[in-house]
């Protein structure tokens, strides 16, 4: 019973935080509400005894990703969202209607589905029998899921190489070929040229 | 702990090592003027691809699985590994001059191409949705970076941003579909999902999951209505990379669709068959009709690649409609043929751009008189365009013939008729380029400085020879396709 009450409390807070995130005009307020949402979601993970997931949620989302957001906001010096000019006013209502329609469709379809993973899969009790969520997770990650895990590390390598290729400031002496000589201002036509 | 069988991933490991060596060696290559000499890097990349190619060929006839059944090594996987290695090799051969002409020749280019190939190889060899997704992301993220390689150019930025935003969105949709599949089946392996869902037929939840996965992969093959990104991305990406996009990720996504859908969703074959048939009709229409009005040849080839995705999808749709893998044979033959002819066509454009880095804007007008200025280029481009049209004696004809005969075999003759009619329409925009090259006088003189030489010549020669050989002697290709299908579907 306590679990149910706590679950409802945390989910209501999480949803409220999410709504707050997308409605605040002040970016920093939105950000703090997002952290609040993440923490509530982490609490829900704790309640379902997914301790590992809860810790990861706090470390990665509330920690690392939020720091990234703060950096972006600091670098761009954003305070409030500019009121964007609404160019497609009429489409807005069509979009809203379509969104509701899709949502209803998804709810109707998914409400009629019994998920095998819920019915016969891993419940908190079976997880405890197997030695706890973290152990089960680690076993799966380093046995059955070893290859995707390793490929994900290659994906990270690509992301790093890509970030360097896209933003590295090129030096004058040595190093890579430049697109333009330093100090040379490309003409607007050259920038617009076909590649 | 049991040591996993690494033999099935040897080609990918070779490519991975080659990519890392490229990244490590590149900073040490310096010449007096501060611009590195990239020959060594290119040699390492090509050696890696050659190694992967040779090892893959040596592994023909194997039938083993590894990493808890997540990945297989059979003729199916080998077929695509060979195709990807050759395609990437041709792209790398045609790139150096082009990158030099744009004054942005970095070793990372080659490393990213190799890593994208690792992703594509794994997509074809995967027998599990999780591996499929991670491999697809590996391929996609490399592609986003490659599209933005000329980061100072407005077009390149536009290209990459559009590709990244739409691509991430499509990945998210596919991932949602995969999560529903897992929820419904309690498994992520294709075969296990097929067993769990097999009896349940096409219930609404299964259909939703199949639909979402199909949409995500449909985006990668640029099927209408998920094709919007294609022309802008191809136009703004470096031309050899546009060539790579048009054959690599597309082929990998087709391999994944064919390997996954028949095995994992046997209860809903009719439904996804119909879905792909509808997509194929829309795709053929959109690709061909928009290509008619293009005056930019690179953009025209982008729309033409959409049209070709449409022809390929008819075969995939027929697979589902008939509930049989037979129509897929034609799709695989077409994919091989299409790789060579499309790489050749884009490669020729890359050559022209290399010769005229600032003045050439890919417009039809500038193709005028090419037959006189640079007869070899004009003849080769004509060959590739004729093959894309599907003229008998070229690879394109063989591909279309096998795809459409598979479609007819599935009792979808009307779909084949639509496909053939629209390929007749496509003759207009392909032949128009040829007419401009040989029968129009140029409005101003463009000087082609050098004849086709070096890597570009090798790349175009291989593409041209393969186009003609597949066109005249297709039986060996058909045999290897048949053994690939036997490996997958018994």
XYZ file of C-alpha atoms in Angstrom:
685
model
C 0.000 0.000 0.000
C 2.763 2.433 0.926
C 4.448 1.557 -2.337
C 1.348 2.418 -4.304
C 0.938 5.756 -2.546
C 4.599 6.597 -3.084
C 4.350 5.565 -6.717
C 1.382 7.867 -7.267
C 3.101 10.738 -5.478
C 6.311 10.400 -7.482
C 4.534 9.952 -10.804
C 2.338 12.996 -10.242
C 5.426 15.014 -9.348
C 7.290 13.696 -12.402
C 4.439 14.577 -14.760
C 4.060 17.988 -13.135
C 7.791 18.576 -13.526
C 7.614 17.543 -17.165
C 4.726 19.896 -17.848
C 6.583 22.670 -16.046
C 9.679 22.034 -18.165
C 7.897 22.660 -21.415
C 5.762 25.576 -20.231
C 8.354 27.769 -18.453
C 9.571 30.728 -20.492
C 12.722 31.032 -18.391
C 15.198 28.432 -19.578
C 16.916 27.979 -16.227
C 13.584 27.323 -14.503
C 12.739 24.794 -17.188
C 16.072 23.135 -16.593
C 15.609 22.848 -12.841
C 12.169 21.365 -13.362
C 13.699 18.853 -15.734
C 16.183 17.789 -13.042
C 13.217 17.498 -10.677
C 11.453 15.220 -13.173
C 14.532 13.039 -13.555
C 14.876 12.656 -9.807
C 11.241 11.613 -9.490
C 11.664 9.069 -12.256
C 14.730 7.761 -10.414
C 12.597 7.434 -7.293
C 10.067 5.378 -9.256
C 12.893 3.106 -10.389
C 13.906 2.689 -6.741
C 10.342 1.708 -5.874
C 10.363 -1.030 -8.530
C 13.662 -2.270 -7.037
C 15.597 -1.351 -10.170
C 18.397 0.120 -8.077
C 21.003 0.061 -10.791
C 18.723 1.879 -13.217
C 17.862 4.433 -10.547
C 21.511 5.204 -9.868
C 22.257 5.424 -13.589
C 19.268 7.718 -14.007
C 20.646 10.100 -11.398
C 24.262 9.884 -12.574
C 23.667 10.152 -16.292
C 20.504 12.196 -16.664
C 20.364 14.365 -13.579
C 24.162 14.610 -13.582
C 25.968 14.469 -16.891
C 23.256 15.476 -19.308
C 22.096 18.363 -17.156
C 25.647 19.709 -16.961
C 25.666 19.608 -20.742
C 22.441 21.599 -20.868
C 23.816 24.159 -18.452
C 26.909 24.546 -20.625
C 24.809 25.096 -23.715
C 22.688 27.694 -21.957
C 25.772 29.470 -20.640
C 27.471 29.448 -24.034
C 24.421 30.665 -25.913
C 23.543 33.101 -23.138
C 19.870 32.167 -23.270
C 17.549 33.684 -20.743
C 14.087 33.289 -22.147
C 12.794 31.714 -25.292
C 12.157 34.343 -27.901
C 8.571 34.393 -28.980
C 8.986 32.650 -32.291
C 6.963 34.064 -35.103
C 4.112 31.693 -35.764
C 4.211 31.010 -39.470
C 1.776 28.138 -39.673
C -1.031 29.199 -37.391
C -3.700 27.122 -39.078
C -1.534 24.022 -39.147
C -1.247 24.233 -35.391
C -4.828 23.108 -34.871
C -4.555 20.351 -37.434
C -1.373 19.222 -35.728
C -3.078 19.234 -32.335
C -6.019 17.228 -33.674
C -3.697 14.715 -35.341
C -1.605 14.365 -32.196
C -4.680 13.589 -30.122
C -5.839 11.126 -32.758
C -2.498 9.304 -32.771
C -2.408 9.296 -28.976
C -5.902 7.786 -28.794
C -4.936 5.193 -31.384
C -1.835 4.201 -29.450
C -3.724 4.011 -26.149
C -6.510 1.912 -27.666
C -4.091 -0.458 -29.363
C -1.697 -0.805 -26.458
C -4.480 -1.155 -23.876
C -5.647 -4.295 -25.649
C -2.206 -5.881 -25.646
C -0.847 -8.287 -23.093
C 2.875 -7.926 -22.944
C 4.617 -11.264 -22.683
C 7.468 -9.671 -20.801
C 5.036 -8.644 -18.067
C 3.128 -11.902 -18.007
C 5.968 -14.396 -17.857
C 9.041 -12.249 -17.715
C 11.170 -10.803 -14.984
C 9.246 -9.486 -11.995
C 10.911 -7.861 -8.968
C 10.535 -11.161 -7.087
C 12.283 -13.271 -9.715
C 14.966 -10.620 -9.947
C 15.639 -10.899 -6.218
C 15.838 -14.672 -6.540
C 18.416 -14.280 -9.268
C 20.609 -12.132 -7.052
C 19.330 -8.596 -7.582
C 18.730 -6.338 -10.541
C 22.322 -5.196 -10.842
C 23.628 -8.734 -11.069
C 21.018 -9.762 -13.640
C 21.745 -6.625 -15.624
C 25.499 -7.181 -15.528
C 25.142 -10.814 -16.516
C 23.010 -9.885 -19.492
C 25.237 -6.989 -20.518
C 28.475 -8.943 -20.520
C 27.176 -12.265 -21.801
C 24.267 -12.135 -24.203
C 24.533 -8.449 -24.953
C 28.321 -8.351 -25.235
C 28.437 -7.552 -28.926
C 25.974 -4.610 -28.882
C 27.869 -3.332 -25.840
C 31.152 -3.385 -27.747
C 29.577 -1.870 -30.849
C 28.227 0.937 -28.674
C 31.815 1.747 -27.715
C 32.647 2.067 -31.410
C 29.660 4.402 -31.749
C 31.197 6.565 -29.032
C 34.523 6.553 -30.905
C 32.721 7.734 -34.042
C 31.006 10.475 -32.054
C 34.346 11.704 -30.702
C 36.038 11.640 -34.108
C 33.009 13.370 -35.573
C 33.018 16.122 -32.967
C 36.705 16.781 -33.669
C 36.188 16.800 -37.430
C 33.289 19.223 -37.136
C 34.579 21.749 -34.614
C 38.362 21.537 -34.372
C 40.030 24.916 -34.839
C 42.651 24.420 -37.491
C 46.119 25.752 -36.813
C 48.276 27.682 -39.209
C 51.415 25.566 -39.197
C 51.344 21.859 -39.776
C 48.365 19.683 -39.215
C 45.484 19.130 -41.520
C 44.633 20.787 -44.759
C 42.461 23.850 -44.299
C 39.327 24.684 -46.139
C 40.458 28.299 -46.330
C 43.745 29.958 -45.530
C 43.770 31.708 -42.145
C 42.774 35.337 -42.435
C 41.324 34.648 -45.844
C 37.638 35.468 -45.797
C 35.709 33.231 -48.145
C 33.285 35.132 -50.309
C 29.608 34.512 -49.665
C 29.396 32.962 -53.130
C 32.134 30.474 -52.258
C 30.260 29.451 -49.124
C 27.077 28.934 -51.089
C 28.759 26.944 -53.871
C 27.599 23.472 -54.689
C 29.852 20.855 -53.166
C 32.931 -17.247 -18.871
C 32.770 -18.719 -22.316
C 34.880 -17.037 -24.942
C 32.668 -15.952 -27.854
C 33.380 -17.233 -31.332
C 35.133 -14.328 -33.019
C 35.428 -15.809 -36.506
C 32.139 -14.277 -37.748
C 33.372 -10.777 -36.949
C 36.916 -11.038 -38.324
C 36.130 -8.773 -41.332
C 34.672 -6.133 -39.005
C 37.643 -6.399 -36.649
C 40.002 -5.855 -39.585
C 38.055 -2.763 -40.607
C 37.997 -1.480 -37.042
C 41.756 -1.914 -36.692
C 42.322 -0.240 -40.061
C 40.153 2.722 -39.011
C 42.047 3.121 -35.736
C 45.419 2.868 -37.511
C 44.259 5.550 -39.964
C 43.353 7.829 -37.061
C 46.664 7.170 -35.312
C 48.916 7.478 -38.350
C 47.356 10.584 -39.846
C 48.817 13.199 -37.430
C 52.345 12.036 -38.234
C 52.044 12.590 -41.962
C 53.450 16.016 -42.657
C 55.197 17.554 -45.580
C 57.054 20.862 -45.799
C 54.037 22.936 -46.696
C 52.174 21.677 -43.655
C 49.661 19.676 -45.667
C 49.941 16.020 -44.937
C 50.507 13.544 -47.706
C 47.548 11.213 -47.366
C 48.779 8.397 -49.580
C 49.689 6.225 -46.597
C 46.275 6.747 -45.009
C 44.484 5.828 -48.214
C 46.689 2.761 -48.567
C 45.868 1.628 -45.014
C 42.143 2.131 -45.562
C 42.196 0.233 -48.841
C 44.297 -2.545 -47.308
C 41.738 -2.870 -44.524
C 38.886 -3.123 -46.991
C 40.809 -5.585 -49.130
C 41.556 -7.672 -46.061
C 37.902 -7.663 -45.060
C 36.966 -8.606 -48.615
C 39.434 -11.499 -48.821
C 38.530 -12.853 -45.379
C 34.822 -12.604 -46.188
C 35.340 -14.535 -49.408
C 37.351 -17.136 -47.522
C 34.395 -17.584 -45.171
C 31.940 -18.532 -47.923
C 29.984 -21.642 -47.086
C 30.331 -21.306 -43.329
C 27.274 -21.565 -41.160
C 27.873 -20.510 -37.598
C 26.463 -18.132 -35.088
C 28.133 -16.248 -32.317
C 27.450 -13.983 -29.337
C 24.463 -16.013 -28.158
C 22.900 -16.174 -31.597
C 22.961 -12.438 -32.036
C 25.137 -12.574 -35.091
C 25.507 -15.169 -37.814
C 28.077 -15.991 -40.411
C 26.483 -17.491 -43.482
C 26.462 -16.799 -47.193
C 23.870 -14.097 -46.641
C 26.175 -12.098 -44.373
C 29.180 -12.783 -46.595
C 27.332 -11.527 -49.689
C 26.664 -8.169 -48.056
C 30.105 -7.938 -46.468
C 31.690 -8.367 -49.875
C 29.314 -5.880 -51.462
C 29.949 -3.245 -48.773
C 33.722 -3.718 -48.899
C 33.771 -3.275 -52.684
C 31.416 -0.285 -52.546
C 33.413 1.478 -49.831
C 36.644 0.711 -51.693
C 35.287 2.364 -54.833
C 34.176 5.396 -52.799
C 37.611 5.744 -51.202
C 39.326 5.432 -54.588
C 37.272 8.263 -56.043
C 37.640 10.594 -53.043
C 41.243 11.911 -52.784
C 41.209 14.195 -55.808
C 37.780 15.527 -54.923
C 38.726 16.270 -51.298
C 41.975 17.877 -52.456
C 40.036 20.115 -54.832
C 37.867 21.251 -51.908
C 41.002 21.759 -49.772
C 39.742 19.581 -46.992
C 41.564 16.296 -47.213
C 41.583 14.709 -43.767
C 42.369 11.144 -42.770
C 39.254 11.058 -40.605
C 37.237 10.849 -43.796
C 38.575 7.372 -44.521
C 38.272 6.247 -40.901
C 34.614 7.277 -40.817
C 33.877 5.449 -44.059
C 35.462 2.286 -42.628
C 33.483 2.577 -39.385
C 30.257 3.089 -41.319
C 31.061 -0.128 -43.190
C 31.486 -1.942 -39.859
C 27.965 -0.788 -38.953
C 26.532 -1.891 -42.282
C 28.223 -5.311 -42.073
C 26.760 -5.873 -38.629
C 23.304 -4.779 -39.795
C 23.365 -7.441 -42.481
C 24.745 -10.129 -40.162
C 22.546 -9.264 -37.150
C 19.867 -11.674 -36.060
C 18.741 -9.602 -33.102
C 16.920 -6.296 -32.942
C 19.237 -4.782 -30.345
C 22.340 -5.439 -32.424
C 20.466 -4.209 -35.490
C 19.695 -0.925 -33.772
C 23.217 -0.332 -32.442
C 24.773 -1.201 -35.812
C 22.321 1.106 -37.552
C 23.316 3.948 -35.244
C 27.006 3.267 -35.889
C 26.364 3.583 -39.605
C 24.088 6.602 -39.189
C 26.331 8.663 -36.918
C 29.294 8.134 -39.237
C 27.040 9.244 -42.097
C 25.936 12.434 -40.344
C 29.550 13.457 -39.809
C 30.536 12.585 -43.366
C 27.656 14.666 -44.743
C 28.971 17.706 -42.869
C 32.568 17.072 -43.841
C 32.884 20.445 -45.633
C 31.863 22.236 -42.501
C 32.415 25.728 -43.943
C 29.934 25.151 -46.725
C 26.363 26.210 -46.191
C 25.040 23.327 -48.269
C 27.030 20.745 -46.371
C 25.753 22.049 -43.046
C 22.186 22.011 -44.255
C 22.647 18.489 -45.537
C 24.053 17.137 -42.313
C 21.574 18.877 -40.041
C 18.607 17.613 -42.039
C 20.050 14.125 -42.109
C 20.775 14.165 -38.395
C 17.382 15.483 -37.260
C 15.242 13.323 -39.518
C 17.512 10.324 -39.022
C 17.413 10.530 -35.244
C 13.649 10.851 -35.383
C 13.378 7.755 -37.552
C 15.734 5.844 -35.251
C 13.577 6.786 -32.280
C 10.450 5.534 -34.056
C 12.165 2.264 -34.897
C 13.422 1.891 -31.350
C 9.893 2.390 -30.043
C 8.745 -0.352 -32.386
C 11.516 -2.633 -31.141
C 10.532 -1.951 -27.529
C 6.959 -2.994 -28.357
C 8.294 -6.119 -30.063
C 10.219 -6.948 -26.916
C 7.179 -6.274 -24.769
C 5.030 -8.545 -26.919
C 7.474 -11.365 -27.487
C 9.710 -11.159 -24.443
C 12.708 -11.596 -26.739
C 14.744 -9.601 -29.217
C 16.254 -12.293 -31.455
C 14.504 -12.545 -34.837
C 13.830 -16.266 -34.538
C 12.682 -16.056 -30.916
C 10.352 -13.169 -31.746
C 9.014 -15.145 -34.687
C 8.275 -18.126 -32.432
C 6.595 -15.998 -29.795
C 4.482 -13.968 -32.209
C 3.949 -16.636 -34.850
C 0.689 -18.007 -33.515
C -0.787 -14.672 -32.666
C -1.118 -13.477 -36.260
C -1.773 -9.862 -36.920
C -3.163 -8.547 -33.665
C -3.296 -4.762 -33.350
C -0.315 -4.562 -31.007
C 1.884 -6.684 -33.285
C 0.848 -4.642 -36.287
C 1.711 -1.397 -34.507
C 5.145 -2.748 -33.602
C 5.790 -4.021 -37.134
C 4.593 -0.723 -38.562
C 6.957 1.326 -36.394
C 9.975 -0.852 -37.197
C 9.100 -0.723 -40.901
C 8.820 3.064 -40.799
C 12.259 3.379 -39.188
C 13.889 1.166 -41.809
C 11.785 2.737 -44.581
C 13.376 6.038 -43.697
C 16.846 4.583 -44.237
C 15.964 3.295 -47.698
C 14.319 6.683 -48.434
C 10.909 5.243 -49.202
C 8.173 7.817 -49.817
C 6.695 9.438 -47.733
C 9.890 9.251 -45.653
C 12.091 10.433 -48.510
C 12.014 14.211 -47.971
C 15.573 14.371 -46.652
C 17.171 12.521 -49.563
C 17.590 15.228 -52.254
C 18.894 17.894 -49.870
C 21.228 15.504 -48.088
C 22.700 14.101 -51.292
C 23.034 17.550 -52.843
C 24.896 18.997 -49.872
C 27.064 16.013 -49.028
C 30.473 15.630 -50.685
C 29.776 13.832 -53.957
C 31.669 10.588 -53.181
C 29.771 10.515 -49.883
C 26.480 11.057 -51.686
C 27.452 8.035 -53.772
C 28.180 6.120 -50.574
C 24.830 7.126 -49.010
C 22.921 6.085 -52.089
C 24.294 2.543 -52.036
C 25.634 1.709 -48.557
C 23.021 2.524 -45.906
C 20.258 1.703 -48.360
C 21.589 -1.758 -49.093
C 22.180 -2.393 -45.393
C 18.619 -1.378 -44.552
C 17.238 -3.648 -47.287
C 19.356 -6.508 -45.944
C 17.942 -5.880 -42.469
C 14.343 -5.682 -43.717
C 14.619 -8.926 -45.653
C 16.436 -10.793 -42.877
C 14.220 -9.541 -40.060
C 10.682 -9.339 -41.332
C 10.143 -12.814 -42.766
C 11.707 -14.493 -39.738
C 10.436 -12.258 -36.951
C 6.912 -11.434 -38.132
C 5.647 -14.540 -39.879
C 2.133 -14.026 -38.495
C 1.786 -10.653 -40.160
C 3.431 -11.303 -43.546
C 0.424 -10.218 -45.569
C 0.099 -6.989 -43.627
C 3.685 -5.878 -43.884
C 3.722 -7.077 -47.479
C 0.838 -4.742 -48.276
C 2.508 -1.952 -46.329
C 5.691 -2.253 -48.395
C 3.702 -2.561 -51.627
C 1.921 0.721 -50.857
C 5.259 2.314 -49.956
C 6.825 1.017 -53.161
C 4.104 2.498 -55.368
C 4.375 5.877 -53.628
C 8.168 5.745 -53.777
C 8.345 4.887 -57.466
C 5.868 7.658 -58.296
C 7.540 10.323 -56.183
C 11.082 9.446 -57.252
C 10.372 9.305 -60.965
C 8.014 12.272 -61.214
C 10.206 14.631 -59.191
C 13.311 13.508 -61.089
C 11.635 14.626 -64.333
C 11.752 18.301 -63.366
C 15.271 18.469 -61.916
C 17.880 20.552 -63.714
C 20.632 19.730 -61.222
C 22.085 16.365 -62.163
C 23.186 15.495 -58.618
C 19.695 16.205 -57.339
C 18.223 14.244 -60.218
C 20.358 11.249 -59.197
C 19.066 11.657 -55.634
C 15.472 11.397 -56.851
C 16.496 8.533 -59.103
C 17.857 6.724 -56.045
C 14.427 7.170 -54.441
C 12.850 5.651 -57.554
C 15.229 2.698 -57.365
C 14.323 2.188 -53.724
C 10.747 1.956 -55.003
C 11.612 -0.815 -57.484
C 13.455 -2.673 -54.728
C 10.501 -2.317 -52.358
C 8.185 -4.013 -54.870
C 10.329 -7.119 -54.382
C 10.213 -6.797 -50.597
C 6.451 -6.290 -50.712
C 6.102 -9.375 -52.896
C 8.093 -11.361 -50.318
C 5.490 -10.493 -47.708
C 2.529 -10.871 -50.018
C 3.559 -14.373 -51.037
C 4.894 -15.194 -47.582
C 7.928 -16.596 -49.333
C 11.507 -15.444 -49.656
C 11.759 -16.163 -53.388
C 11.029 -12.610 -54.673
C 13.883 -11.425 -52.457
C 16.406 -13.058 -54.805
C 15.722 -10.354 -57.367
C 16.077 -7.640 -54.734
C 19.555 -8.875 -53.865
C 20.643 -9.061 -57.506
C 19.314 -5.535 -57.975
C 21.192 -4.292 -54.904
C 24.480 -5.608 -56.310
C 23.820 -4.153 -59.759
C 22.641 -0.862 -58.319
C 25.761 -0.495 -56.166
C 28.024 -0.441 -59.205
C 25.973 1.651 -61.584
C 25.046 4.305 -59.033
C 28.590 4.576 -57.681
C 29.753 5.019 -61.243
C 27.241 7.777 -62.010
C 28.024 9.719 -58.833
C 31.751 9.078 -59.338
C 31.609 10.736 -62.747
C 30.001 13.800 -61.154
C 32.756 13.808 -58.533
C 35.329 13.739 -61.343
C 33.725 16.708 -63.105
C 33.556 18.631 -59.840
C 37.217 17.848 -59.192
C 38.143 19.297 -62.562
C 36.099 22.472 -62.076
C 35.969 22.971 -58.296
C 34.429 26.421 -58.426
C 32.476 26.710 -61.637
C 30.744 23.320 -61.843
C 27.316 23.389 -60.237
C 25.997 20.034 -61.555
C 23.479 21.803 -63.789
C 22.357 20.141 -66.984
C 23.585 23.179 -68.910
C 27.138 22.464 -67.861
C 26.911 18.903 -69.086
C 26.456 20.249 -72.624
C 29.280 19.399 -74.970
C 30.917 16.999 -72.530
C 31.039 14.393 -75.285
C 33.465 16.564 -77.201
C 35.489 17.931 -74.312
C 35.953 14.724 -72.417
C 34.726 11.788 -74.471
C 35.674 9.098 -71.948
C 33.767 10.760 -69.154
C 30.739 11.213 -71.380
C 30.793 7.623 -72.586
C 31.142 6.220 -69.074
C 28.386 8.436 -67.676
C 26.170 7.359 -70.577
C 26.850 3.722 -69.745
C 25.874 4.221 -66.098
C 22.772 6.225 -66.982
C 21.670 3.636 -69.538
C 22.154 0.981 -66.885
C 20.080 2.997 -64.406
C 17.376 3.219 -67.079
C 17.466 -0.549 -67.437
C 18.618 -0.987 -71.052
C 19.263 -4.680 -71.879
C 22.912 -5.663 -71.755
C 23.547 -3.632 -68.611
C 23.355 -4.512 -64.938
C 20.292 -2.338 -64.445
C 18.260 -4.453 -66.845
C 19.220 -7.669 -65.084
C 18.306 -6.212 -61.709
C 14.923 -4.949 -62.864
C 14.258 -8.189 -64.741
C 14.823 -10.371 -61.666
C 12.953 -8.058 -59.279
C 9.919 -7.762 -61.509
C 9.885 -11.471 -62.382
C 9.865 -12.177 -58.649
C 6.950 -9.753 -58.284
C 5.067 -11.489 -61.088
C 5.846 -14.850 -59.472
C 3.992 -13.570 -56.385
C 0.914 -12.885 -58.586
C 1.396 -9.149 -58.379
C 1.662 -8.602 -62.130
C -0.044 -5.219 -61.866
C 2.694 -4.015 -59.532
C 5.323 -5.132 -62.034
C 3.420 -3.259 -64.761
C 3.500 -0.069 -62.690
C 7.228 -0.559 -62.126
C 7.987 -1.127 -65.808
C 5.859 1.843 -66.886
C 7.610 4.123 -64.433
C 11.023 2.900 -65.573
C 9.982 3.960 -69.056
C 9.259 7.398 -67.601
C 12.701 7.349 -66.012
C 14.280 6.975 -69.455
C 13.315 10.593 -70.120
C 15.428 12.121 -67.405
C 18.386 9.775 -67.818
C 18.507 10.132 -71.597
C 18.138 13.890 -71.328
C 21.559 14.045 -69.674
C 23.019 11.954 -72.490
C 21.430 14.227 -75.099
C 22.899 17.280 -73.395
C 26.349 15.680 -73.320
C 26.487 14.706 -76.959
C 24.059 16.871 -78.906
C 24.044 20.281 -77.231
C 26.580 23.015 -77.718
C 27.877 24.477 -74.437
C 26.982 28.113 -73.747
C 30.517 28.813 -72.542
C 33.709 26.792 -72.673
C 34.612 24.790 -69.620
C 38.105 23.490 -69.521
C 38.626 19.966 -68.281
C 42.187 20.038 -67.082
C 43.166 16.429 -66.704
C 41.890 13.178 -68.101
C 40.451 10.626 -65.703
C 43.376 9.059 -63.872
C 44.574 7.381 -60.711
C 42.064 6.152 -58.163
C 39.157 7.777 -59.952
C 40.013 5.863 -63.119
C 40.298 2.592 -61.192
C 37.002 3.207 -59.425
C 35.121 4.084 -62.613
C 36.697 1.207 -64.499
C 35.652 -1.321 -61.868
C 32.116 0.114 -61.798
C 31.858 0.096 -65.592
C 33.231 -3.427 -65.956
C 30.945 -4.726 -63.214
C 27.959 -2.987 -64.818
C 28.645 -4.650 -68.153
C 29.634 -8.055 -66.760
C 26.543 -8.323 -64.557
C 24.523 -7.213 -67.580
C 25.886 -9.942 -69.824
C 26.721 -12.795 -67.441
C 24.349 -12.582 -64.483
C 24.276 -16.283 -63.646
C 27.160 -16.250 -61.127
C 25.468 -13.404 -59.262
C 22.179 -15.279 -59.257
C 23.928 -18.387 -57.914
C 25.574 -16.513 -55.047
C 22.261 -14.834 -54.217
C 20.518 -18.197 -54.232
C 23.071 -19.682 -51.837
C 22.715 -16.630 -49.594
C 18.966 -17.153 -49.443
C 19.367 -20.855 -48.813
C 21.624 -20.029 -45.884
C 19.024 -17.733 -44.390
C 15.749 -19.491 -45.109
C 16.780 -23.138 -45.636
